[in-house]
Coordinates of C-alpha atoms and ligand atoms in Angstrom, one line a residue:
M123 CA 0.0 0.0 0.0
D124 CA 1.1 3.6 -0.7
Y125 CA 0.8 5.2 2.7
R126 CA 1.2 8.7 1.4
E127 CA -1.7 8.2 -0.8
F128 CA -3.6 6.7 2.1
V129 CA -3.0 9.8 4.2
E130 CA -4.1 12.2 1.4
Q131 CA -7.2 10.1 0.8
Q132 CA -8.2 10.0 4.5
I133 CA -7.6 13.8 4.9
A134 CA -9.9 14.4 1.9
E135 CA -12.5 12.1 3.3
L136 CA -12.5 13.6 6.7
R137 CA -12.9 17.1 5.3
N138 CA -15.7 15.9 3.1
S139 CA -17.5 14.1 6.0
V140 CA -17.2 16.8 8.6
G141 CA -17.8 19.8 6.3
E142 CA -18.3 22.9 8.5
E143 CA -19.3 20.9 11.6
T144 CA -17.1 20.2 14.6
A145 CA -15.4 16.8 15.3
I146 CA -14.1 15.5 18.6
N147 CA -11.6 12.8 19.3
A148 CA -10.1 11.2 22.3
L149 CA -6.3 10.8 22.4
S150 CA -4.8 8.1 24.6
G151 CA -1.2 8.4 23.4
G152 CA -1.2 5.0 21.7
V153 CA -0.2 4.8 18.1
D154 CA -3.8 4.5 16.8
S155 CA -5.4 7.4 18.5
S156 CA -2.2 9.5 18.0
V157 CA -2.3 8.9 14.2
V158 CA -6.0 9.8 14.2
T159 CA -5.3 13.0 16.1
V160 CA -2.6 14.2 13.7
L161 CA -4.5 13.1 10.6
A162 CA -7.7 14.8 11.7
H163 CA -5.8 17.9 12.9
R164 CA -4.3 18.2 9.4
A165 CA -7.7 17.7 7.8
L166 CA -9.8 19.8 10.1
G167 CA -7.6 22.3 12.0
K168 CA -9.7 24.3 14.5
K169 CA -12.8 22.2 13.7
L170 CA -11.2 19.4 15.6
K171 CA -11.3 19.2 19.4
T172 CA -9.0 16.6 20.9
V173 CA -9.4 15.5 24.5
F174 CA -7.4 13.2 26.7
V175 CA -9.7 11.5 29.2
D176 CA -8.0 10.6 32.4
N177 CA -10.0 7.4 33.2
A178 CA -7.9 6.5 36.3
L179 CA -6.6 3.5 34.4
M180 CA -3.5 5.0 32.9
R181 CA 0.1 4.3 33.6
E182 CA 2.4 6.4 35.8
G183 CA 2.5 10.0 34.7
E184 CA 0.8 9.1 31.4
P185 CA -1.9 11.8 31.1
E186 CA 0.5 14.7 31.6
R187 CA 3.2 13.2 29.4
V188 CA 0.9 12.6 26.4
V189 CA -0.8 16.0 26.6
K190 CA 2.6 17.7 26.6
L191 CA 3.9 15.7 23.7
F192 CA 1.0 16.9 21.5
I193 CA 1.1 20.5 22.7
D194 CA 4.8 20.5 21.7
M195 CA 3.6 19.5 18.2
D196 CA 1.2 22.5 18.3
I197 CA -1.9 20.3 18.6
P198 CA -4.0 21.5 21.5
V199 CA -5.3 18.7 23.8
D200 CA -7.7 19.2 26.8
L201 CA -7.1 17.0 29.8
V202 CA -10.5 15.8 31.1
D203 CA -10.6 14.3 34.6
A204 CA -13.1 11.5 34.6
R205 CA -11.4 9.3 37.2
A206 CA -14.3 9.2 39.6
D207 CA -16.8 8.3 36.8
F208 CA -14.8 5.2 35.7
L209 CA -13.9 4.0 39.2
G210 CA -17.5 4.3 40.2
A211 CA -18.7 2.4 37.2
M212 CA -16.3 -0.5 37.9
K213 CA -17.1 -0.8 41.5
G214 CA -17.9 -4.4 42.4
L215 CA -17.5 -5.7 38.8
T216 CA -15.3 -8.8 38.3
D217 CA -16.6 -10.3 35.0
P218 CA -14.3 -9.3 32.1
E219 CA -17.1 -8.4 29.7
Q220 CA -19.0 -6.4 32.3
K221 CA -15.9 -4.5 33.1
R222 CA -15.3 -3.7 29.4
Q223 CA -19.0 -2.8 29.0
A224 CA -18.8 -0.4 32.0
I225 CA -15.8 1.3 30.4
T226 CA -17.6 1.6 27.0
D227 CA -20.7 3.1 28.6
T228 CA -18.8 5.5 30.9
F229 CA -16.6 6.6 28.0
Y230 CA -19.2 7.0 25.2
K231 CA -22.4 7.7 27.0
K232 CA -21.4 9.6 30.1
V233 CA -18.0 11.3 29.5
F234 CA -18.2 11.7 25.7
G235 CA -21.9 12.3 25.6
K236 CA -21.4 15.3 27.9
L237 CA -18.4 16.6 25.9
V238 CA -20.2 16.2 22.7
R239 CA -23.2 18.1 24.0
E240 CA -20.9 20.9 25.4
T241 CA -18.9 21.3 22.2
G242 CA -21.8 20.7 19.8
A243 CA -19.6 18.2 17.9
R244 CA -21.4 16.1 15.4
F245 CA -18.6 13.7 14.7
L246 CA -16.5 11.4 16.8
L247 CA -13.2 10.2 15.3
H248 CA -12.0 6.9 16.4
G249 CA -8.8 4.9 16.0
T250 CA -10.4 1.5 15.4
I251 CA -8.2 -0.8 13.3
L252 CA -9.0 -3.8 11.2
T253 CA -7.9 -6.3 13.9
D254 CA -10.3 -4.8 16.4
I255 CA -13.2 -5.2 14.0
E256 CA -12.3 -8.8 13.0
E257 CA -12.0 -10.1 16.5
T258 CA -15.1 -8.4 17.7
V259 CA -17.2 -9.6 14.8
A260 CA -15.7 -13.1 15.3
G261 CA -17.0 -12.9 18.9
I262 CA -13.5 -13.4 20.4
K263 CA -13.8 -10.2 22.4
R264 CA -15.8 -7.1 22.8
Q265 CA -13.2 -4.4 22.1
H266 CA -14.2 -1.2 23.9
N267 CA -14.3 0.8 20.7
I268 CA -16.5 -1.2 18.4
L269 CA -20.0 0.0 18.1
T270 CA -21.2 0.3 14.5
Q271 CA -19.7 -3.2 13.7
L272 CA -21.9 -4.6 16.4
G273 CA -25.0 -3.0 14.9
I274 CA -25.3 -0.3 17.5
D275 CA -26.9 2.8 16.0
V276 CA -24.6 5.5 17.5
Q277 CA -26.5 8.3 15.9
K278 CA -29.7 7.2 17.7
E279 CA -28.1 6.0 21.0
Y280 CA -25.4 8.5 21.5
G281 CA -26.3 11.4 19.2
Y282 CA -23.1 11.5 17.1
T283 CA -21.6 9.9 14.0
V284 CA -18.4 7.8 14.4
L285 CA -15.7 8.1 11.8
E286 CA -12.9 5.5 11.8
P287 CA -10.2 6.5 9.3
L288 CA -7.8 3.6 10.2
K289 CA -10.4 0.8 10.0
S290 CA -8.7 -0.7 6.9
L291 CA -5.3 -1.0 8.5
R292 CA -3.5 -3.3 10.8
K293 CA -1.0 -2.2 13.5
D294 CA 2.0 -2.4 11.2
G295 CA 0.1 -0.2 8.6
V296 CA -0.8 2.3 11.3
R297 CA 2.9 2.6 12.3
Q298 CA 3.8 3.2 8.6
V299 CA 1.2 6.0 8.5
A300 CA 2.6 7.5 11.7
K301 CA 6.0 7.7 10.0
V302 CA 4.5 9.3 6.9
L303 CA 2.8 11.9 9.2
G304 CA 6.2 12.6 10.9
L305 CA 5.2 11.4 14.3
P306 CA 8.2 10.9 16.6
A307 CA 9.5 7.4 17.0
E308 CA 8.4 7.5 20.7
I309 CA 4.8 7.3 19.3
A310 CA 5.3 5.5 16.0
D311 CA 7.2 2.6 17.6
R312 CA 5.3 2.7 20.9
I313 CA 4.1 -0.7 22.2
P314 CA 0.4 -1.2 22.0
F315 CA -1.6 -0.2 25.1
P316 CA -5.3 -1.1 25.1
G317 CA -8.1 1.5 25.3
P318 CA -9.5 0.1 28.6
A319 CA -5.9 0.5 29.8
L320 CA -4.8 -1.1 33.1
A321 CA -8.3 -2.6 33.6
T322 CA -7.3 -5.2 31.0
R323 CA -4.5 -6.1 33.4
I324 CA -6.4 -6.6 36.5
V325 CA -8.3 -9.8 36.9
G326 CA -11.1 -9.2 39.3
E327 CA -12.3 -5.9 40.7
V328 CA -10.6 -2.7 39.6
T329 CA -10.0 -0.5 42.7
E330 CA -7.6 2.3 43.4
P331 CA -5.3 0.2 45.6
R332 CA -5.2 -2.6 43.0
L333 CA -4.6 0.0 40.2
A334 CA -1.7 1.3 42.3
T335 CA -0.2 -2.2 42.5
V336 CA -0.4 -3.0 38.8
R337 CA 0.7 0.5 37.9
A338 CA 3.9 0.1 39.9
A339 CA 4.5 -3.3 38.4
T340 CA 3.9 -1.9 34.9
A341 CA 6.5 0.8 35.4
I342 CA 9.1 -1.8 36.4
V343 CA 8.3 -4.1 33.4
E344 CA 8.3 -1.3 30.9
E345 CA 11.6 0.1 32.3
E346 CA 13.3 -3.3 32.3
L347 CA 12.0 -4.5 28.9
H348 CA 12.2 -1.2 27.0
D349 CA 15.3 -2.4 25.1
S350 CA 13.9 -5.8 24.3
A351 CA 12.5 -5.2 20.8
A352 CA 9.4 -7.3 21.9
F353 CA 6.0 -6.4 20.4
Q354 CA 4.4 -5.9 23.8
Y355 CA 5.2 -6.4 27.4
M356 CA 3.1 -5.9 30.5
A357 CA 2.3 -6.7 34.1
V358 CA -1.0 -8.2 35.2
L359 CA -2.5 -8.5 38.7
L360 CA -4.3 -11.7 39.4
S361 CA -7.4 -12.0 41.6
D362 CA -5.9 -15.0 43.5
K363 CA -3.5 -14.7 46.3
A364 CA -0.6 -16.9 47.5
T365 CA 1.1 -17.6 50.7
G366 CA 4.5 -16.1 51.2
I367 CA 7.0 -15.2 53.9
R368 CA 8.3 -11.7 54.6
N369 CA 10.2 -10.6 57.7
N370 CA 9.7 -14.1 59.1
K371 CA 6.0 -13.6 59.0
R372 CA 3.5 -15.5 56.9
E373 CA 1.8 -13.3 54.3
F374 CA -1.1 -13.9 52.0
G375 CA 0.0 -11.7 49.1
E376 CA -0.8 -10.6 45.6
I377 CA 0.4 -12.3 42.4
I378 CA 1.8 -10.4 39.4
V379 CA 2.2 -12.0 36.0
V380 CA 4.8 -10.6 33.6
R381 CA 4.0 -11.1 29.9
C382 CA 6.4 -10.3 27.0
I383 CA 5.4 -11.3 23.5
D384 CA 6.6 -11.3 19.9
S385 CA 3.9 -10.6 17.3
V386 CA 3.4 -8.9 14.0
D387 CA -0.1 -7.6 14.4
A388 CA -1.4 -9.1 17.7
R389 CA -3.5 -11.7 15.9
E390 CA -1.0 -14.4 17.0
A391 CA 1.7 -14.1 19.6
T392 CA 4.5 -16.1 21.2
A393 CA 6.3 -15.5 24.5
V394 CA 9.7 -14.0 24.2
E395 CA 12.7 -15.8 25.6
V396 CA 13.7 -13.1 28.1
P397 CA 17.2 -13.7 29.5
W398 CA 17.0 -15.5 32.9
A399 CA 19.0 -12.7 34.6
K400 CA 16.6 -10.1 33.4
L401 CA 13.6 -12.1 34.6
H402 CA 15.2 -12.5 38.0
R403 CA 15.7 -8.8 38.2
I404 CA 12.1 -8.1 37.3
C405 CA 10.9 -10.6 39.8
E406 CA 13.1 -9.1 42.5
R407 CA 11.8 -5.6 41.9
I408 CA 8.2 -6.6 41.5
T409 CA 8.1 -8.5 44.8
R410 CA 9.3 -5.4 46.5
I411 CA 6.0 -3.7 45.7
P412 CA 4.0 -3.6 49.0
G413 CA 1.6 -6.6 49.2
V414 CA 3.1 -8.5 46.3
N415 CA 4.9 -11.7 47.1
R416 CA 4.9 -13.7 43.8
C417 CA 5.9 -12.9 40.3
L418 CA 5.2 -15.3 37.4
Y419 CA 6.3 -15.3 33.7
D420 CA 3.6 -16.2 31.2
L421 CA 4.8 -18.6 28.4
T422 CA 1.4 -19.0 26.7
P423 CA 1.1 -18.2 23.0
K424 CA -1.9 -16.6 21.4
P425 CA -3.9 -18.7 20.7
P426 CA -5.0 -20.2 23.0
A427 CA -4.4 -17.2 25.3
T428 CA -5.2 -13.6 24.3
V429 CA -2.6 -11.0 24.8
E430 CA -4.5 -9.2 27.6
Y431 CA -6.1 -10.9 30.6
I432 CA -9.6 -9.6 30.3
Ligands
XMP648 P1 -5.9 -9.5 22.8 O1 -5.9 -9.4 24.3 O2 -7.3 -9.4 22.2 O3 -5.1 -8.2 22.3 O4 -5.2 -10.7 22.3 C1 -4.7 -8.0 21.0 C2 -4.1 -6.6 21.0 O5 -5.1 -5.6 21.1 C3 -4.9 -4.9 22.3 N1 -6.2 -4.7 23.0 C4 -6.9 -3.7 22.9 N2 -6.7 -2.5 22.2 N3 -8.9 -1.8 23.0 C5 -7.7 -1.5 22.3 O6 -7.5 -0.4 21.8 C6 -9.1 -2.9 23.6 O7 -10.2 -3.1 24.2 C7 -8.1 -3.9 23.5 N4 -8.0 -5.2 24.0 C8 -6.8 -5.7 23.7 C9 -3.9 -5.7 23.1 O8 -3.1 -4.8 24.0 C10 -3.1 -6.4 22.1 O9 -2.0 -5.5 21.5

C-alpha cells in the first residue's frame, strides 16, 4: 500500500464528511489514537477538538506526558478528569465483559456524551483498526471501541456519528502512517496499550489500591524490557493470592504475572525468551511492591491465550 496516498485520501474524506461541523476525538497516546489525532488535525484544524480522558486506568504520569507531547507539536489537547466516573462504574465488577462494558458506557455515554453536548460536535473520530473489527465480529472479544460493527446505532443511541479512518489498516500499517505523518519514534514505535488500559491487566475488581499495584509493576516491566524489541510487554495483577513469607511472617500476598510477546499484528503471539537474569531482576523488583509476594512469567502463546487478561 502507498501510505502517502492513504494519508491524502483520509484527509480528503475527513474534510468531506465533517464539512463545516465540529469533530471531537479522544487521544490516549497509543499509536492508533495519535495517528487519528494528527491526521484529523491536518484535515480539520480548528474544527477538531482533541481530549485526553483521564480514566484513572492510565500508567504512571501518562496523562500529563501525552498532553505535553502533542502540545509540543502544536496540537491542542484538553485533559478531562473522569477518574471518579470510571472508578464508580467499575465498583464491584469482576466479570471481564462487564468491566469492558462499564468502560464503554462510561466513556461513550457519560463522559463523551457530555463533551459532545458541550462542544456541539457532530462527529467522533475513532482509532479503530481492522484487527479490532475482525476479533469483535468473530466474537472473540468485545473491544471497547466497536459500536457500529456490532449493529449499535450510535446516531440514535449516542447522538453523534463515528468516523474510523484507520479501519482498513492493521497495526503495522498504522505505524507506517505514523511515520508518513512525521510522528516521533516515541509514538510510531510505541508498544500497544489497550483503550481500557490497566483494567485489562487486573483480573477481578478494579479498585484504586489494585490499580496502584499494577501501575507500579507496569512501570518496572516497561523500564526493564524497554530495550527488548518485543512487540508488547506488561504486568498483570491476578485475583488469586498466594502464601509467602516476609520478615519471618507468613503473608497472603498478591500475584503479578509478567507477559512479554513477539507478534506482527497481535492476531497471533509467542512468549519472548527473556534472559533469565533479566527475569530474576524483574521478579526481585516486583516482589518489593507492597503486598506482592509472587511474580510469574507467562509462556502462553496466542492462541489459546489472548494478549491481555480480560
Ligand atoms: P488481545 O488481548 O485481544 O489483544 O489478544 C490483542 C491486541 O489488542 C490490544 N487490545 C486492545 N486495544 N482496545 C484496544 O484499543 C481494547 O479493548 C483492547 N483489548 C486488547 C492488546 O493490547 C493487544 O495488543
